[in-house]
PDB file of C-alpha atoms and ligand atoms in Angstrom:
ATOM      1  CA  MET V   1     135.990 112.049  90.236  1.00  0.00           C
ATOM      2  CA  ASP V   2     137.890 111.485  86.901  1.00  0.00           C
ATOM      3  CA  GLY V   3     136.271 109.862  84.483  1.00  0.00           C
ATOM      4  CA  ILE V   4     132.724 110.240  85.232  1.00  0.00           C
ATOM      5  CA  ARG V   5     130.196 111.140  82.219  1.00  0.00           C
ATOM      6  CA  ASN V   6     127.009 109.978  83.204  1.00  0.00           C
ATOM      7  CA  ILE V   7     125.387 110.301  86.755  1.00  0.00           C
ATOM      8  CA  VAL V   8     122.022 108.588  88.133  1.00  0.00           C
ATOM      9  CA  ILE V   9     121.030 109.509  91.617  1.00  0.00           C
ATOM     10  CA  LEU V  10     118.433 108.307  93.336  1.00  0.00           C
ATOM     11  CA  THR V  11     116.611 109.915  96.379  1.00  0.00           C
ATOM     12  CA  GLY V  12     114.215 109.299  99.069  1.00  0.00           C
ATOM     13  CA  ALA V  13     112.559 110.498 102.043  1.00  0.00           C
ATOM     14  CA  GLY V  14     115.521 111.887 103.708  1.00  0.00           C
ATOM     15  CA  ILE V  15     116.619 114.674 101.553  1.00  0.00           C
ATOM     16  CA  SER V  16     113.454 116.268 102.141  1.00  0.00           C
ATOM     17  CA  ALA V  17     113.114 115.577 105.979  1.00  0.00           C
ATOM     18  CA  GLU V  18     115.194 118.524 106.520  1.00  0.00           C
ATOM     19  CA  SER V  19     112.227 120.519 104.854  1.00  0.00           C
ATOM     20  CA  GLY V  20     109.790 119.177 107.947  1.00  0.00           C
ATOM     21  CA  LEU V  21     108.308 116.657 105.625  1.00  0.00           C
ATOM     22  CA  ARG V  22     108.289 113.011 107.805  1.00  0.00           C
ATOM     23  CA  THR V  23     110.034 109.950 106.155  1.00  0.00           C
ATOM     24  CA  PHE V  24     107.960 107.070 106.205  1.00  0.00           C
ATOM     25  CA  ARG V  25     110.166 104.410 108.950  1.00  0.00           C
ATOM     26  CA  ALA V  26     111.756 106.703 111.598  1.00  0.00           C
ATOM     27  CA  ASP V  27     110.151 107.138 114.520  1.00  0.00           C
ATOM     28  CA  ASP V  28     107.608 109.680 114.151  1.00  0.00           C
ATOM     29  CA  GLY V  29     107.454 108.084 110.269  1.00  0.00           C
ATOM     30  CA  LEU V  30     103.991 108.238 108.114  1.00  0.00           C
ATOM     31  CA  TRP V  31     103.810 104.536 108.115  1.00  0.00           C
ATOM     32  CA  GLU V  32     103.489 104.826 111.949  1.00  0.00           C
ATOM     33  CA  ASP V  33      99.990 106.222 111.515  1.00  0.00           C
ATOM     34  CA  HIS V  34      98.573 104.058 108.730  1.00  0.00           C
ATOM     35  CA  ARG V  35      98.965 101.044 107.962  1.00  0.00           C
ATOM     36  CA  VAL V  36     100.294 100.794 104.727  1.00  0.00           C
ATOM     37  CA  GLU V  37      97.561  99.019 103.094  1.00  0.00           C
ATOM     38  CA  ASP V  38      95.240 101.057 104.339  1.00  0.00           C
ATOM     39  CA  VAL V  39      96.446 104.554 102.677  1.00  0.00           C
ATOM     40  CA  ALA V  40      98.979 103.046  99.760  1.00  0.00           C
ATOM     41  CA  SER V  41      97.597 100.673  98.250  1.00  0.00           C
ATOM     42  CA  PRO V  42      94.656 100.346  95.387  1.00  0.00           C
ATOM     43  CA  GLU V  43      92.977  97.804  97.651  1.00  0.00           C
ATOM     44  CA  GLY V  44      92.890  99.983 100.093  1.00  0.00           C
ATOM     45  CA  PHE V  45      91.583 102.812  97.919  1.00  0.00           C
ATOM     46  CA  ARG V  46      88.904 100.461  97.069  1.00  0.00           C
ATOM     47  CA  ARG V  47      88.177  99.825 100.538  1.00  0.00           C
ATOM     48  CA  ASP V  48      87.646 103.281 102.480  1.00  0.00           C
ATOM     49  CA  PRO V  49      88.790 105.832  99.384  1.00  0.00           C
ATOM     50  CA  GLU V  50      87.721 108.833 101.784  1.00  0.00           C
ATOM     51  CA  LEU V  51      90.580 107.504 104.478  1.00  0.00           C
ATOM     52  CA  VAL V  52      93.385 107.313 101.075  1.00  0.00           C
ATOM     53  CA  GLN V  53      91.895 110.818  99.856  1.00  0.00           C
ATOM     54  CA  ARG V  54      91.949 112.567 103.721  1.00  0.00           C
ATOM     55  CA  PHE V  55      95.582 111.229 103.542  1.00  0.00           C
ATOM     56  CA  TYR V  56      97.063 112.498 100.889  1.00  0.00           C
ATOM     57  CA  ASP V  57      95.018 115.590 101.037  1.00  0.00           C
ATOM     58  CA  ALA V  58      97.429 116.610 103.986  1.00  0.00           C
ATOM     59  CA  ARG V  59     100.481 115.429 102.362  1.00  0.00           C
ATOM     60  CA  ARG V  60      99.607 117.762  99.754  1.00  0.00           C
ATOM     61  CA  ALA V  61      98.921 121.173 101.905  1.00  0.00           C
ATOM     62  CA  ASN V  62     102.501 119.921 103.736  1.00  0.00           C
ATOM     63  CA  VAL V  63     103.963 119.524 100.668  1.00  0.00           C
ATOM     64  CA  MET V  64     103.157 123.265  99.205  1.00  0.00           C
ATOM     65  CA  ALA V  65     104.230 124.802 102.628  1.00  0.00           C
ATOM     66  CA  ALA V  66     107.836 122.944 102.813  1.00  0.00           C
ATOM     67  CA  GLU V  67     110.524 124.688 101.149  1.00  0.00           C
ATOM     68  CA  PRO V  68     113.413 122.784  99.372  1.00  0.00           C
ATOM     69  CA  ASN V  69     116.641 122.688 101.664  1.00  0.00           C
ATOM     70  CA  ALA V  70     120.538 123.299 100.548  1.00  0.00           C
ATOM     71  CA  ALA V  71     120.419 119.333  99.314  1.00  0.00           C
ATOM     72  CA  HIS V  72     117.256 120.306  96.994  1.00  0.00           C
ATOM     73  CA  ARG V  73     119.283 123.051  96.019  1.00  0.00           C
ATOM     74  CA  ALA V  74     122.587 121.581  95.105  1.00  0.00           C
ATOM     75  CA  LEU V  75     121.522 118.769  92.861  1.00  0.00           C
ATOM     76  CA  GLY V  76     119.699 121.974  90.913  1.00  0.00           C
ATOM     77  CA  ARG V  77     123.229 123.609  90.500  1.00  0.00           C
ATOM     78  CA  LEU V  78     124.583 120.055  89.603  1.00  0.00           C
ATOM     79  CA  ASP V  79     121.623 119.674  87.109  1.00  0.00           C
ATOM     80  CA  ASP V  80     122.935 123.097  85.521  1.00  0.00           C
ATOM     81  CA  ALA V  81     126.202 122.705  85.327  1.00  0.00           C
ATOM     82  CA  TRP V  82     127.122 118.787  84.807  1.00  0.00           C
ATOM     83  CA  ASP V  83     127.440 118.842  80.810  1.00  0.00           C
ATOM     84  CA  GLY V  84     127.504 114.907  81.064  1.00  0.00           C
ATOM     85  CA  GLU V  85     124.524 112.393  81.679  1.00  0.00           C
ATOM     86  CA  LEU V  86     122.601 113.316  84.798  1.00  0.00           C
ATOM     87  CA  LEU V  87     119.023 111.913  85.823  1.00  0.00           C
ATOM     88  CA  ILE V  88     117.552 112.150  89.478  1.00  0.00           C
ATOM     89  CA  VAL V  89     115.574 109.557  90.101  1.00  0.00           C
ATOM     90  CA  THR V  90     112.905 110.236  93.245  1.00  0.00           C
ATOM     91  CA  GLN V  91     110.695 108.076  95.399  1.00  0.00           C
ATOM     92  CA  ASN V  92     109.219 111.372  96.804  1.00  0.00           C
ATOM     93  CA  ILE V  93     106.213 112.683  95.734  1.00  0.00           C
ATOM     94  CA  ASP V  94     106.616 116.342  96.740  1.00  0.00           C
ATOM     95  CA  ASP V  95     107.890 118.907  94.222  1.00  0.00           C
ATOM     96  CA  LEU V  96     110.881 119.980  96.015  1.00  0.00           C
ATOM     97  CA  HIS V  97     113.786 119.138  93.378  1.00  0.00           C
ATOM     98  CA  GLU V  98     111.677 120.733  90.682  1.00  0.00           C
ATOM     99  CA  ARG V  99     112.128 124.142  93.046  1.00  0.00           C
ATOM    100  CA  GLY V 100     115.254 123.421  94.118  1.00  0.00           C
ATOM    101  CA  GLY V 101     116.142 123.974  90.285  1.00  0.00           C
ATOM    102  CA  ALA V 102     116.051 120.066  89.300  1.00  0.00           C
ATOM    103  CA  GLY V 103     114.868 119.595  85.403  1.00  0.00           C
ATOM    104  CA  ARG V 104     116.278 116.347  84.165  1.00  0.00           C
ATOM    105  CA  LEU V 105     114.173 114.456  87.056  1.00  0.00           C
ATOM    106  CA  LEU V 106     112.140 111.268  86.965  1.00  0.00           C
ATOM    107  CA  HIS V 107     109.349 110.887  90.081  1.00  0.00           C
ATOM    108  CA  MET V 108     109.375 106.875  89.878  1.00  0.00           C
ATOM    109  CA  HIS V 109     106.336 106.758  92.770  1.00  0.00           C
ATOM    110  CA  GLY V 110     104.109 109.751  91.229  1.00  0.00           C
ATOM    111  CA  GLU V 111     103.582 113.426  92.230  1.00  0.00           C
ATOM    112  CA  ALA V 112     101.661 114.598  95.251  1.00  0.00           C
ATOM    113  CA  LEU V 113     100.406 117.364  93.207  1.00  0.00           C
ATOM    114  CA  SER V 114      98.896 115.366  90.316  1.00  0.00           C
ATOM    115  CA  ALA V 115      95.597 113.971  90.215  1.00  0.00           C
ATOM    116  CA  TRP V 116      94.769 110.740  87.956  1.00  0.00           C
ATOM    117  CA  CYS V 117      91.052 110.417  86.740  1.00  0.00           C
ATOM    118  CA  LEU V 118      90.214 106.519  86.294  1.00  0.00           C
ATOM    119  CA  ALA V 119      87.465 107.851  83.435  1.00  0.00           C
ATOM    120  CA  CYS V 120      89.177 109.282  81.079  1.00  0.00           C
ATOM    121  CA  GLY V 121      92.902 108.929  82.164  1.00  0.00           C
ATOM    122  CA  ALA V 122      93.723 112.648  81.911  1.00  0.00           C
ATOM    123  CA  ARG V 123      96.304 113.480  84.764  1.00  0.00           C
ATOM    124  CA  HIS V 124      95.565 117.519  86.562  1.00  0.00           C
ATOM    125  CA  ARG V 125      98.036 119.659  88.176  1.00  0.00           C
ATOM    126  CA  TRP V 126      96.415 119.737  91.795  1.00  0.00           C
ATOM    127  CA  THR V 127      97.105 121.983  94.349  1.00  0.00           C
ATOM    128  CA  GLY V 128      93.373 121.635  95.875  1.00  0.00           C
ATOM    129  CA  THR V 129      91.696 118.313  97.552  1.00  0.00           C
ATOM    130  CA  LEU V 130      90.427 115.877  96.213  1.00  0.00           C
ATOM    131  CA  LEU V 131      87.937 114.417  99.618  1.00  0.00           C
ATOM    132  CA  ASP V 132      84.977 115.886  98.278  1.00  0.00           C
ATOM    133  CA  GLU V 133      85.237 114.099  94.595  1.00  0.00           C
ATOM    134  CA  PRO V 134      85.654 117.001  92.521  1.00  0.00           C
ATOM    135  CA  PRO V 135      84.589 116.614  88.442  1.00  0.00           C
ATOM    136  CA  CYS V 136      87.517 116.026  86.193  1.00  0.00           C
ATOM    137  CA  PRO V 137      88.148 119.571  84.209  1.00  0.00           C
ATOM    138  CA  THR V 138      88.424 116.875  80.920  1.00  0.00           C
ATOM    139  CA  CYS V 139      85.452 114.800  81.477  1.00  0.00           C
ATOM    140  CA  GLY V 140      83.218 115.704  84.615  1.00  0.00           C
ATOM    141  CA  GLU V 141      83.830 112.515  86.234  1.00  0.00           C
ATOM    142  CA  ALA V 142      84.214 112.503  89.966  1.00  0.00           C
ATOM    143  CA  GLU V 143      86.699 109.838  89.183  1.00  0.00           C
ATOM    144  CA  LEU V 144      89.690 111.147  90.573  1.00  0.00           C
ATOM    145  CA  ARG V 145      92.579 109.577  92.390  1.00  0.00           C
ATOM    146  CA  PRO V 146      95.895 110.920  93.762  1.00  0.00           C
ATOM    147  CA  ASP V 147      98.540 110.161  91.130  1.00  0.00           C
ATOM    148  CA  ILE V 148     100.698 108.110  93.186  1.00  0.00           C
ATOM    149  CA  VAL V 149     102.215 104.618  92.423  1.00  0.00           C
ATOM    150  CA  TRP V 150     100.574 102.727  95.154  1.00  0.00           C
ATOM    151  CA  PHE V 151     102.120  99.130  96.140  1.00  0.00           C
ATOM    152  CA  GLY V 152     101.528  96.222  93.973  1.00  0.00           C
ATOM    153  CA  GLU V 153     101.200  99.304  90.968  1.00  0.00           C
ATOM    154  CA  MET V 154     104.159  99.221  88.275  1.00  0.00           C
ATOM    155  CA  PRO V 155     106.475 102.362  89.047  1.00  0.00           C
ATOM    156  CA  TYR V 156     106.744 105.189  86.295  1.00  0.00           C
ATOM    157  CA  GLY V 157     109.712 105.362  83.560  1.00  0.00           C
ATOM    158  CA  MET V 158     111.179 102.058  84.367  1.00  0.00           C
ATOM    159  CA  ASP V 159     112.452 102.003  81.012  1.00  0.00           C
ATOM    160  CA  ARG V 160     114.182 104.999  81.702  1.00  0.00           C
ATOM    161  CA  ILE V 161     115.662 104.220  84.686  1.00  0.00           C
ATOM    162  CA  PHE V 162     116.806 101.249  83.628  1.00  0.00           C
ATOM    163  CA  ALA V 163     118.665 102.516  80.504  1.00  0.00           C
ATOM    164  CA  ALA V 164     119.906 105.335  82.325  1.00  0.00           C
ATOM    165  CA  ILE V 165     121.545 103.231  85.171  1.00  0.00           C
ATOM    166  CA  ALA V 166     122.484 100.539  82.414  1.00  0.00           C
ATOM    167  CA  CYS V 167     125.444 103.363  81.124  1.00  0.00           C
ATOM    168  CA  ALA V 168     125.514 105.323  84.282  1.00  0.00           C
ATOM    169  CA  ASP V 169     129.537 105.474  85.685  1.00  0.00           C
ATOM    170  CA  LEU V 170     128.034 106.779  88.707  1.00  0.00           C
ATOM    171  CA  PHE V 171     125.149 105.890  90.815  1.00  0.00           C
ATOM    172  CA  VAL V 172     124.486 107.959  93.651  1.00  0.00           C
ATOM    173  CA  SER V 173     121.879 106.926  96.647  1.00  0.00           C
ATOM    174  CA  ILE V 174     120.523 109.563  99.056  1.00  0.00           C
ATOM    175  CA  GLY V 175     118.080 109.903 102.032  1.00  0.00           C
ATOM    176  CA  THR V 176     117.072 105.910 101.368  1.00  0.00           C
ATOM    177  CA  SER V 177     116.365 102.969 103.890  1.00  0.00           C
ATOM    178  CA  GLY V 178     116.567 100.308 100.667  1.00  0.00           C
ATOM    179  CA  ALA V 179     113.283  98.979 102.067  1.00  0.00           C
ATOM    180  CA  VAL V 180     111.325  99.275  98.880  1.00  0.00           C
ATOM    181  CA  TYR V 181     111.486  97.516  95.362  1.00  0.00           C
ATOM    182  CA  PRO V 182     112.564  97.973  92.667  1.00  0.00           C
ATOM    183  CA  ALA V 183     114.454 101.262  93.787  1.00  0.00           C
ATOM    184  CA  ALA V 184     116.015  99.437  96.782  1.00  0.00           C
ATOM    185  CA  GLY V 185     117.532  97.163  93.542  1.00  0.00           C
ATOM    186  CA  PHE V 186     119.110  99.645  91.446  1.00  0.00           C
ATOM    187  CA  VAL V 187     122.536 100.023  93.455  1.00  0.00           C
ATOM    188  CA  GLN V 188     123.195  96.290  92.573  1.00  0.00           C
ATOM    189  CA  GLN V 189     122.009  96.844  88.617  1.00  0.00           C
ATOM    190  CA  ALA V 190     124.217 100.086  88.725  1.00  0.00           C
ATOM    191  CA  LYS V 191     126.722  97.784  89.879  1.00  0.00           C
ATOM    192  CA  SER V 192     126.493  95.065  87.418  1.00  0.00           C
ATOM    193  CA  ALA V 193     126.483  97.771  84.297  1.00  0.00           C
ATOM    194  CA  GLY V 194     130.395  98.945  86.168  1.00  0.00           C
ATOM    195  CA  ALA V 195     129.221 102.080  87.415  1.00  0.00           C
ATOM    196  CA  ARG V 196     131.003 103.285  90.641  1.00  0.00           C
ATOM    197  CA  THR V 197     128.634 103.517  93.655  1.00  0.00           C
ATOM    198  CA  LEU V 198     128.150 106.076  96.459  1.00  0.00           C
ATOM    199  CA  GLU V 199     125.494 106.442  99.715  1.00  0.00           C
ATOM    200  CA  LEU V 200     124.756 109.377 101.090  1.00  0.00           C
ATOM    201  CA  ASN V 201     122.598 109.287 104.181  1.00  0.00           C
ATOM    202  CA  LEU V 202     122.392 109.897 107.621  1.00  0.00           C
ATOM    203  CA  GLU V 203     122.942 106.001 108.561  1.00  0.00           C
ATOM    204  CA  HIS V 204     123.389 102.747 107.122  1.00  0.00           C
ATOM    205  CA  SER V 205     120.461 101.541 104.339  1.00  0.00           C
ATOM    206  CA  GLN V 206     119.430  97.857 104.106  1.00  0.00           C
ATOM    207  CA  GLY V 207     121.421  98.161 100.931  1.00  0.00           C
ATOM    208  CA  SER V 208     124.767  99.860 101.951  1.00  0.00           C
ATOM    209  CA  HIS V 209     127.229  96.690 101.401  1.00  0.00           C
ATOM    210  CA  TRP V 210     126.720  97.514  98.046  1.00  0.00           C
ATOM    211  CA  PHE V 211     127.837 100.485  97.665  1.00  0.00           C
ATOM    212  CA  ASP V 212     131.931 101.492  96.902  1.00  0.00           C
ATOM    213  CA  GLU V 213     131.489 104.294  99.707  1.00  0.00           C
ATOM    214  CA  SER V 214     128.686 105.277 102.520  1.00  0.00           C
ATOM    215  CA  ARG V 215     129.183 108.672 103.849  1.00  0.00           C
ATOM    216  CA  LEU V 216     126.952 109.098 106.771  1.00  0.00           C
ATOM    217  CA  GLY V 217     125.411 112.613 107.648  1.00  0.00           C
ATOM    218  CA  ALA V 218     122.430 115.140 107.200  1.00  0.00           C
ATOM    219  CA  ALA V 219     121.608 115.452 103.042  1.00  0.00           C
ATOM    220  CA  SER V 220     121.901 119.276 103.907  1.00  0.00           C
ATOM    221  CA  ALA V 221     125.682 118.949 104.922  1.00  0.00           C
ATOM    222  CA  LEU V 222     126.223 115.809 102.498  1.00  0.00           C
ATOM    223  CA  VAL V 223     125.185 116.731  99.241  1.00  0.00           C
ATOM    224  CA  PRO V 224     126.059 120.561  98.976  1.00  0.00           C
ATOM    225  CA  ALA V 225     130.133 118.607  99.554  1.00  0.00           C
ATOM    226  CA  TRP V 226     129.453 115.937  96.903  1.00  0.00           C
ATOM    227  CA  VAL V 227     128.290 118.454  94.410  1.00  0.00           C
ATOM    228  CA  GLU V 228     131.135 120.817  95.003  1.00  0.00           C
ATOM    229  CA  GLU V 229     133.351 117.773  94.516  1.00  0.00           C
ATOM    230  CA  MET V 230     131.599 116.750  91.372  1.00  0.00           C
ATOM    231  CA  LEU V 231     131.816 120.243  89.223  1.00  0.00           C
ATOM    232  CA  ARG V 232     135.488 121.459  91.157  1.00  0.00           C
TER     233      ARG V 232
HETATM  234  C1  BV8 F   1     105.982  96.779  92.261  1.00  0.00           C
HETATM  235  C2  BV8 F   1     104.262 106.493  97.207  1.00  0.00           C
HETATM  236  C3  BV8 F   1     105.624  95.400  90.383  1.00  0.00           C
HETATM  237  C4  BV8 F   1     103.569 106.656  98.157  1.00  0.00           C
HETATM  238  C5  BV8 F   1     105.796 104.418  97.389  1.00  0.00           C
HETATM  239  C6  BV8 F   1     111.224  92.506  96.114  1.00  0.00           C
HETATM  240  C7  BV8 F   1     111.160  92.231  97.162  1.00  0.00           C
HETATM  241  C8  BV8 F   1     110.624  92.293  98.181  1.00  0.00           C
HETATM  242  C9  BV8 F   1     108.931  93.038  97.809  1.00  0.00           C
HETATM  243  C10 BV8 F   1     108.725  93.238  96.692  1.00  0.00           C
HETATM  244  C11 BV8 F   1     109.286  93.371  95.696  1.00  0.00           C
HETATM  245  N1  BV8 F   1     109.321  93.477  94.640  1.00  0.00           N
HETATM  246  C12 BV8 F   1     108.168  94.139  94.772  1.00  0.00           C
HETATM  247  C13 BV8 F   1     107.335  94.232  95.595  1.00  0.00           C
HETATM  248  C14 BV8 F   1     106.691  94.597  97.118  1.00  0.00           C
HETATM  249  C15 BV8 F   1     106.635  96.125  97.253  1.00  0.00           C
HETATM  250  C16 BV8 F   1     108.104  96.056  98.256  1.00  0.00           C
HETATM  251  O1  BV8 F   1     108.985  96.532  97.798  1.00  0.00           O
HETATM  252  N2  BV8 F   1     107.641  95.857  99.303  1.00  0.00           N
HETATM  253  C17 BV8 F   1     108.351  95.957 100.743  1.00  0.00           C
HETATM  254  C18 BV8 F   1     108.145  96.901 101.763  1.00  0.00           C
HETATM  255  C19 BV8 F   1     109.332  95.177 101.079  1.00  0.00           C
HETATM  256  N3  BV8 F   1     107.398  97.020  95.671  1.00  0.00           N
HETATM  257  C20 BV8 F   1     106.027  97.668  95.581  1.00  0.00           C
HETATM  258  O2  BV8 F   1     104.623  97.255  95.447  1.00  0.00           O
HETATM  259  C21 BV8 F   1     106.176  98.289  94.133  1.00  0.00           C
HETATM  260  N4  BV8 F   1     105.489  98.120  92.904  1.00  0.00           N
HETATM  261  O3  BV8 F   1     106.620  95.753  92.967  1.00  0.00           O
HETATM  262  O4  BV8 F   1     105.338  96.635  90.894  1.00  0.00           O
HETATM  263  C22 BV8 F   1     106.631  95.645  89.390  1.00  0.00           C
HETATM  264  C23 BV8 F   1     108.339  95.736  90.160  1.00  0.00           C
HETATM  265  C24 BV8 F   1     109.000  96.176  88.918  1.00  0.00           C
HETATM  266  C25 BV8 F   1     108.998  96.106  87.781  1.00  0.00           C
HETATM  267  C26 BV8 F   1     107.485  95.960  87.629  1.00  0.00           C
HETATM  268  C27 BV8 F   1     106.361  95.647  87.908  1.00  0.00           C
HETATM  269  C28 BV8 F   1     105.496 100.171  94.174  1.00  0.00           C
HETATM  270  C29 BV8 F   1     106.545 100.215  95.607  1.00  0.00           C
HETATM  271  C30 BV8 F   1     105.794 102.407  95.627  1.00  0.00           C
HETATM  272  C31 BV8 F   1     105.003 101.895  96.655  1.00  0.00           C
HETATM  273  N5  BV8 F   1     105.054 103.494  96.899  1.00  0.00           N
HETATM  274  N6  BV8 F   1     105.418 105.753  97.346  1.00  0.00           N
HETATM  275  C32 BV8 F   1     103.550 107.357  98.944  1.00  0.00           C
HETATM  276  O5  BV8 F   1     104.590 107.858  98.861  1.00  0.00           O
HETATM  277  O6  BV8 F   1     102.614 107.616  99.644  1.00  0.00           O
HETATM  278  S1  BV8 F   1     106.715 103.627  98.673  1.00  0.00           S
HETATM  279  C33 BV8 F   1     107.422 104.888  99.507  1.00  0.00           C
HETATM  280  O7  BV8 F   1     108.364 104.118 100.671  1.00  0.00           O
HETATM  281  C34 BV8 F   1     108.350 105.828  99.027  1.00  0.00           C
HETATM  282  O8  BV8 F   1     108.246 106.612  97.929  1.00  0.00           O
HETATM  283  C35 BV8 F   1     109.640 104.617  99.446  1.00  0.00           C
HETATM  284  O9  BV8 F   1     110.033 104.596  98.183  1.00  0.00           O
HETATM  285  C36 BV8 F   1     109.604 103.880 100.671  1.00  0.00           C
HETATM  286  C37 BV8 F   1     109.722 104.863 101.761  1.00  0.00           C
HETATM  287  O10 BV8 F   1     111.349 104.821 101.528  1.00  0.00           O
HETATM  288  P1  BV8 F   1     112.303 105.897 101.883  1.00  0.00           P
HETATM  289  O11 BV8 F   1     111.986 106.960 100.692  1.00  0.00           O
HETATM  290  O12 BV8 F   1     113.856 105.433 101.936  1.00  0.00           O
HETATM  291  O13 BV8 F   1     111.807 106.779 103.230  1.00  0.00           O
HETATM  292  P2  BV8 F   1     112.466 106.003 104.486  1.00  0.00           P
HETATM  293  O14 BV8 F   1     111.417 106.421 105.880  1.00  0.00           O
HETATM  294  O15 BV8 F   1     112.211 104.486 104.375  1.00  0.00           O
HETATM  295  O16 BV8 F   1     114.108 106.350 104.575  1.00  0.00           O
HETATM  296  C38 BV8 F   1     114.529 107.053 104.890  1.00  0.00           C
HETATM  297  C39 BV8 F   1     115.793 107.101 104.852  1.00  0.00           C
HETATM  298  O17 BV8 F   1     116.426 108.235 104.756  1.00  0.00           O
HETATM  299  C40 BV8 F   1     116.547 106.464 106.129  1.00  0.00           C
HETATM  300  O18 BV8 F   1     117.783 105.750 105.841  1.00  0.00           O
HETATM  301  C41 BV8 F   1     117.132 107.819 107.168  1.00  0.00           C
HETATM  302  O19 BV8 F   1     118.306 107.176 107.575  1.00  0.00           O
HETATM  303  C42 BV8 F   1     117.065 108.469 106.151  1.00  0.00           C
HETATM  304  N7  BV8 F   1     117.160 109.936 106.244  1.00  0.00           N
HETATM  305  C43 BV8 F   1     116.724 110.705 107.501  1.00  0.00           C
HETATM  306  N8  BV8 F   1     116.611 111.908 107.645  1.00  0.00           N
HETATM  307  C44 BV8 F   1     118.151 111.964 106.705  1.00  0.00           C
HETATM  308  C45 BV8 F   1     117.854 111.134 105.770  1.00  0.00           C
HETATM  309  N9  BV8 F   1     119.626 110.903 105.303  1.00  0.00           N
HETATM  310  C46 BV8 F   1     120.111 112.872 105.018  1.00  0.00           C
HETATM  311  N10 BV8 F   1     119.466 113.273 105.504  1.00  0.00           N
HETATM  312  C47 BV8 F   1     118.273 113.137 106.415  1.00  0.00           C
HETATM  313  N11 BV8 F   1     118.263 114.653 107.064  1.00  0.00           N
END
């Protein structure tokens, strides 16, 4: 794709599905077992913190047991080799992009392997559990919550994301249903910034009509092929 210097890539649960991490809206999706507002909202956390801590302790254990797949590794190769601007914006809370070699990465919905202290505001890499209310390593208070952006909360890094989209030549969306905002609105912003838009997904997403091109299939096949094209 000639004339492309600045790339923004948005990823969702679909890119980690082949690593064994459940997506949200599939028949066996995460939201099948839990009402979103019960486990992924500040209100739900106030109402039943044990339910929420148990939910994310299980997600954290699943993330640590998972391995990056060919799609994560291909984006790691692109990140190494691409000498233009590149930003991978992920909605995923897993660390498979990092383990796949990506560095120019932003977790807009937080990270499973991070705990946030509500008493002192410190954030800590966390691989254990939070259900047992461990003390904060900085202030000692037992006020740690998952460092996750819940519904109704402001996503992380919005300024950096909007700035990257404003000067993007190419916007690529991988493995996302386009159901959750503000992420689902990025393709429109990219389009109005004059960027070319490409979707790589198992099926058409809710925002498919905004993309110049949609390639349907598994991320582990589509992403390495697309990266090959970009680095040719
Ligand atoms: C906010 C962390 C104010 C938790 C998550 C405008 C209109 C309507 C509603 C709103 C609006 N603006 C805001 C809202 C409210 C709300 C929202 O969007 N509600 C929806 C339900 C309508 N948004 C918010 O509350 C956001 N905050 O708005 O704050 C604000 C806004 C702007 C600026 C300032 C302030 C916060 C939302 C974040 C919530 N936290 N995650 C956790 O992970 O537990 S969202 C969570 O759900 C994910 O992070 C992700 O974002 C979303 C799930 O979507 P996907 O990742 O796409 O997964 P899904 O299962 O849906 O789809 C998978 C896709 O992959 C499918 O298409 C499938 O075909 C494909 N696939 C499957 N396998 C493969 C594959 N593709 C390729 N290969 C495969 N193998």
